[in-house]
Short mmCIF file of C-alpha atoms in Angstrom, two decimals:
data_model
loop_
_atom_site.label_atom_id
_atom_site.label_comp_id
_atom_site.label_asym_id
_atom_site.label_seq_id
_atom_site.Cartn_x
_atom_site.Cartn_y
_atom_site.Cartn_z
CA MET A 1 52.50 62.39 17.18
CA ASN A 2 56.24 63.03 17.44
CA THR A 3 55.53 66.31 19.23
CA PHE A 4 53.28 64.51 21.71
CA LEU A 5 55.90 61.84 22.37
CA LYS A 6 58.57 64.47 22.95
CA PHE A 7 56.32 66.29 25.40
CA PHE A 8 55.44 63.07 27.26
CA THR A 9 59.10 62.06 27.50
CA TRP A 10 60.05 65.52 28.79
CA ALA A 11 57.25 65.47 31.38
CA PHE A 12 58.26 61.99 32.56
CA ILE A 13 61.91 63.00 32.96
CA VAL A 14 60.94 66.13 34.92
CA LEU A 15 58.49 64.38 37.24
CA LEU A 16 60.49 61.21 37.91
CA PRO A 17 62.97 62.76 40.39
CA VAL A 18 60.09 64.20 42.41
CA VAL A 19 58.44 60.79 42.72
CA VAL A 20 61.70 59.11 43.70
CA GLU A 21 62.56 61.80 46.26
CA ALA A 22 59.12 61.64 47.85
CA GLN A 23 59.54 57.93 48.49
CA GLU A 24 62.85 58.26 50.37
CA VAL A 25 61.11 59.12 53.64
CA ARG A 26 58.27 56.79 54.57
CA VAL A 27 55.65 57.09 57.30
CA LEU A 28 55.74 53.67 58.98
CA SER A 29 52.95 54.35 61.47
CA GLU A 30 49.37 53.90 60.32
CA ALA A 31 46.89 56.77 60.16
CA LEU A 32 46.59 58.27 63.64
CA GLU A 33 43.19 57.75 65.29
CA PHE A 34 41.98 59.92 68.16
CA ASP A 35 38.77 58.48 69.64
CA GLY A 36 37.43 59.70 72.96
CA ALA A 37 35.16 61.93 74.97
CA ILE A 38 34.80 65.69 74.85
CA GLY A 39 37.69 67.37 76.67
CA ALA A 40 40.06 64.41 76.42
CA SER A 41 43.62 64.68 75.18
CA GLN A 42 45.48 61.80 73.52
CA ARG A 43 49.03 61.22 72.35
CA LYS A 44 50.15 59.12 69.37
CA THR A 45 53.57 58.21 67.98
CA ILE A 46 54.62 59.08 64.42
CA ILE A 47 57.26 56.66 63.05
CA LEU A 48 59.38 57.73 60.09
CA GLN A 49 62.16 56.10 58.10
CA ASN A 50 64.73 57.72 55.83
CA GLU A 51 65.34 55.21 53.05
CA GLY A 52 67.77 57.51 51.26
CA ASN A 53 71.53 57.83 51.59
CA THR A 54 71.65 61.48 52.67
CA SER A 55 70.59 63.37 55.79
CA LYS A 56 67.25 65.16 55.39
CA THR A 57 65.48 67.83 57.42
CA TYR A 58 61.74 68.43 57.08
CA PHE A 59 59.50 71.14 58.51
CA LEU A 60 55.74 71.24 58.96
CA LYS A 61 54.45 73.36 56.06
CA ASN A 62 50.68 72.85 56.13
CA ILE A 63 47.83 71.34 58.13
CA ASN A 64 45.07 70.36 55.73
CA GLY A 65 41.60 69.27 56.85
CA ASN A 66 39.04 70.00 59.53
CA ILE A 67 40.19 71.10 62.98
CA GLY A 68 37.76 72.79 65.36
CA SER A 69 38.55 76.08 67.09
CA SER A 70 38.47 74.30 70.48
CA GLN A 71 40.78 71.50 69.34
CA ASP A 72 44.46 71.99 70.12
CA MET A 73 47.44 70.16 68.71
CA LYS A 74 51.01 69.80 69.90
CA ILE A 75 53.84 68.09 68.09
CA CYS A 76 56.67 66.84 70.29
CA ILE A 77 60.14 65.97 69.05
CA GLY A 78 61.69 64.21 72.00
CA GLU A 79 60.93 66.47 74.96
CA ASN A 80 60.46 69.63 72.87
CA CYS A 81 56.81 70.38 72.15
CA PHE A 82 55.34 72.96 69.75
CA ASP A 83 51.89 74.35 69.08
CA ALA A 84 51.14 72.89 65.65
CA LYS A 85 48.78 75.73 64.70
CA ARG A 86 51.20 78.56 65.49
CA ASP A 87 54.70 77.11 65.19
CA LEU A 88 54.59 75.46 61.77
CA ALA A 89 58.06 76.38 60.55
CA LYS A 90 59.63 75.68 63.96
CA ILE A 91 58.58 72.04 63.83
CA LYS A 92 61.54 70.32 62.20
CA VAL A 93 62.71 66.73 62.16
CA THR A 94 66.06 65.53 60.84
CA LEU A 95 66.59 61.97 59.63
CA GLU A 96 70.01 60.50 59.02
CA PRO A 97 70.50 57.96 56.18
CA GLY A 98 68.61 54.76 57.05
CA GLU A 99 67.39 56.16 60.38
CA ILE A 100 64.03 55.23 61.87
CA VAL A 101 62.64 58.05 64.02
CA THR A 102 60.37 56.98 66.90
CA ASP A 103 60.45 60.03 69.18
CA LEU A 104 58.01 62.16 67.18
CA TYR A 105 54.57 62.55 68.79
CA LEU A 106 51.26 64.21 68.08
CA GLU A 107 49.21 65.26 71.10
CA PHE A 108 45.62 66.16 70.18
CA SER A 109 42.96 67.76 72.37
CA LEU A 110 39.55 66.54 71.22
CA GLY A 111 37.74 69.81 71.95
CA ILE A 112 34.38 70.72 73.51
CA THR A 113 31.84 69.44 70.99
CA GLU A 114 30.81 66.04 69.67
CA THR A 115 32.24 65.74 66.17
CA ARG A 116 34.37 63.71 63.81
CA GLY A 117 36.79 64.59 61.06
CA GLY A 118 40.36 64.32 59.87
CA PHE A 119 43.43 66.25 58.86
CA ASP A 120 46.83 65.82 57.23
CA LEU A 121 50.19 67.11 58.42
CA VAL A 122 52.29 68.02 55.39
CA PHE A 123 56.06 67.99 55.97
CA VAL A 124 58.43 69.25 53.27
CA ASN A 125 62.19 69.08 52.81
CA GLU A 126 63.69 72.43 53.78
CA LYS A 127 66.13 72.18 50.82
CA ASN A 128 63.58 70.97 48.27
CA ILE A 129 59.94 71.82 48.93
CA ARG A 130 58.81 69.42 46.18
CA GLU A 131 59.91 66.54 48.41
CA SER A 132 57.36 65.83 51.13
CA PHE A 133 55.59 63.27 53.26
CA ILE A 134 52.12 63.35 54.81
CA VAL A 135 50.95 62.14 58.23
CA GLU A 136 47.24 61.30 58.19
CA ALA A 137 45.03 61.65 61.27
CA LYS A 138 41.35 61.38 62.10
CA TYR A 139 39.25 61.91 65.21
CA ASP A 140 35.90 60.84 66.61
CA VAL A 141 34.69 62.82 69.63
CA ILE A 142 31.74 61.53 71.66
CA ASN A 143 29.52 63.31 74.15
CA PRO A 144 30.30 62.05 77.68
CA GLU A 145 26.70 62.75 78.72
CA GLU A 146 25.73 59.66 76.77
CA ARG A 147 27.65 57.64 79.40
CA ALA A 148 26.58 57.35 83.00
CA ASP A 149 30.28 57.61 83.80
CA GLU A 150 33.09 58.52 81.40
CA SER A 151 35.28 55.86 83.02
CA ASP A 152 32.60 53.17 82.74
CA TYR A 153 33.54 50.93 79.81
CA ASP A 154 32.08 47.66 78.59
CA ALA A 155 34.53 45.44 80.46
CA ILE A 156 35.75 47.67 83.27
CA ARG A 157 34.91 50.64 85.45
CA ILE A 158 38.06 52.49 86.47
CA SER A 159 39.01 55.69 88.27
CA ASP A 160 41.72 58.18 87.41
CA VAL A 161 45.08 57.79 89.15
CA TYR A 162 45.22 59.59 92.49
CA PRO A 163 46.88 61.51 93.97
CA ASN A 164 48.07 63.19 90.81
CA PRO A 165 50.70 64.67 91.03
CA SER A 166 52.23 62.00 93.26
CA ASN A 167 55.62 61.68 94.93
CA ARG A 168 55.46 58.23 96.53
CA ILE A 169 52.34 56.14 95.91
CA ALA A 170 49.76 56.52 93.16
CA GLN A 171 46.74 54.30 92.86
CA LEU A 172 43.54 53.72 90.94
CA ASP A 173 40.33 51.86 91.72
CA TYR A 174 38.61 49.52 89.31
CA VAL A 175 35.96 46.86 88.89
CA LEU A 176 36.31 44.27 86.14
CA LYS A 177 32.75 43.77 84.93
CA LYS A 178 34.00 40.94 82.70
CA PRO A 179 36.41 38.94 84.89
CA GLN A 180 37.63 36.96 81.88
CA ALA A 181 38.89 40.14 80.19
CA ASN A 182 42.65 40.68 80.05
CA ALA A 183 43.10 44.19 81.45
CA LYS A 184 46.38 45.95 82.15
CA ILE A 185 47.90 49.36 82.79
CA THR A 186 51.10 50.37 81.02
CA ILE A 187 53.18 53.42 81.97
CA ASN A 188 55.41 55.23 79.50
CA SER A 189 57.75 58.15 79.93
CA PHE A 190 57.07 61.51 78.31
CA ILE A 191 59.11 60.45 75.26
CA GLY A 192 57.34 57.11 74.95
CA ASN A 193 59.76 54.72 76.64
CA PRO A 194 58.06 51.88 78.58
CA VAL A 195 58.47 52.24 82.34
CA ALA A 196 56.13 49.70 83.96
CA GLU A 197 53.24 47.36 83.25
CA PHE A 198 50.57 46.04 85.65
CA VAL A 199 47.99 43.32 85.05
CA LEU A 200 44.68 44.14 86.74
CA ASP A 201 43.65 41.22 88.96
CA PRO A 202 39.87 40.55 88.69
CA ASP A 203 39.88 39.56 92.38
CA GLN A 204 41.21 42.97 93.42
CA ASN A 205 39.75 46.46 93.19
CA THR A 206 42.80 48.70 93.63
CA LEU A 207 46.12 48.99 91.85
CA VAL A 208 48.90 50.58 93.90
CA ILE A 209 51.85 52.01 91.97
CA ASN A 210 55.10 52.88 93.73
CA VAL A 211 56.42 55.95 91.91
CA SER A 212 59.14 56.80 94.42
CA ASP A 213 61.79 55.42 92.05
CA PHE A 214 60.44 57.33 89.03
CA HIS A 215 62.28 60.43 87.87
CA PRO A 216 60.21 63.59 88.38
CA GLY A 217 58.23 64.53 85.29
CA VAL A 218 55.23 63.69 83.13
CA TYR A 219 54.26 60.09 82.36
CA PHE A 220 51.39 58.58 80.40
CA TYR A 221 49.40 55.60 81.64
CA THR A 222 47.26 53.56 79.26
CA LEU A 223 44.46 51.10 79.93
CA PHE A 224 44.45 48.07 77.64
CA VAL A 225 41.60 45.54 77.57
CA ASP A 226 42.23 42.40 75.51
CA ASN A 227 45.18 44.21 73.85
CA LYS A 228 42.97 47.13 72.77
CA ASN A 229 44.02 50.64 73.74
CA ILE A 230 41.07 52.07 75.70
CA VAL A 231 42.32 55.35 77.12
CA THR A 232 45.55 57.21 77.88
CA LYS A 233 45.97 59.82 80.60
CA LYS A 234 48.73 61.78 82.31
CA LEU A 235 50.49 60.94 85.56
CA VAL A 236 52.75 63.60 87.08
CA VAL A 237 55.52 62.53 89.44
CA LYS A 238 57.20 65.09 91.67
CA LYS A 239 59.74 64.95 94.50
#
């Protein structure tokens, strides 16, 4: 019995620092969900917090789970984007003591077949590989042939923004099939900062967006219906 107690005490002392270290960086964002049609690409934000009192740098060590050969993944840190399948060790994020990181993004291409699955991104501390955190993600890819129109949703039928790229005016056409629905378009910069928001008037059929004051670059516009994220797509602004 004494031998067992000594072994248990030793194991507890050895494992305790690992548990404490692993809790110093927390993933504040919920599991990432990518739901959409074949060929779509979506972008989600990963929010992290360093609850420790020292600066920490993590790199992407593993991707565990099911990812199809036609599904591509990019991880963006600010404006720097990396191929998650090929650039594992290059993907690094540094968190200062108490810092909350909000400029880390996962862009996922849903691929060419109808499927569903999930995967985990395993980040480890470059100075102590026993210290890690995991970002969970799952996807559900539908066949667009099951829709008469990929842009035809329950409450709204909406076109893509055109022209795209645009240098002065961009617009989209829509029909609110449920006039009581609260529909809006939000525009965010490439790094996720809000740029503009437009409520879709049920008595109108076209939204005109003046992009002449936007800085050239890539933006993302998202359709919300009753505060639910329906779809996100790219808008390119050029001069």
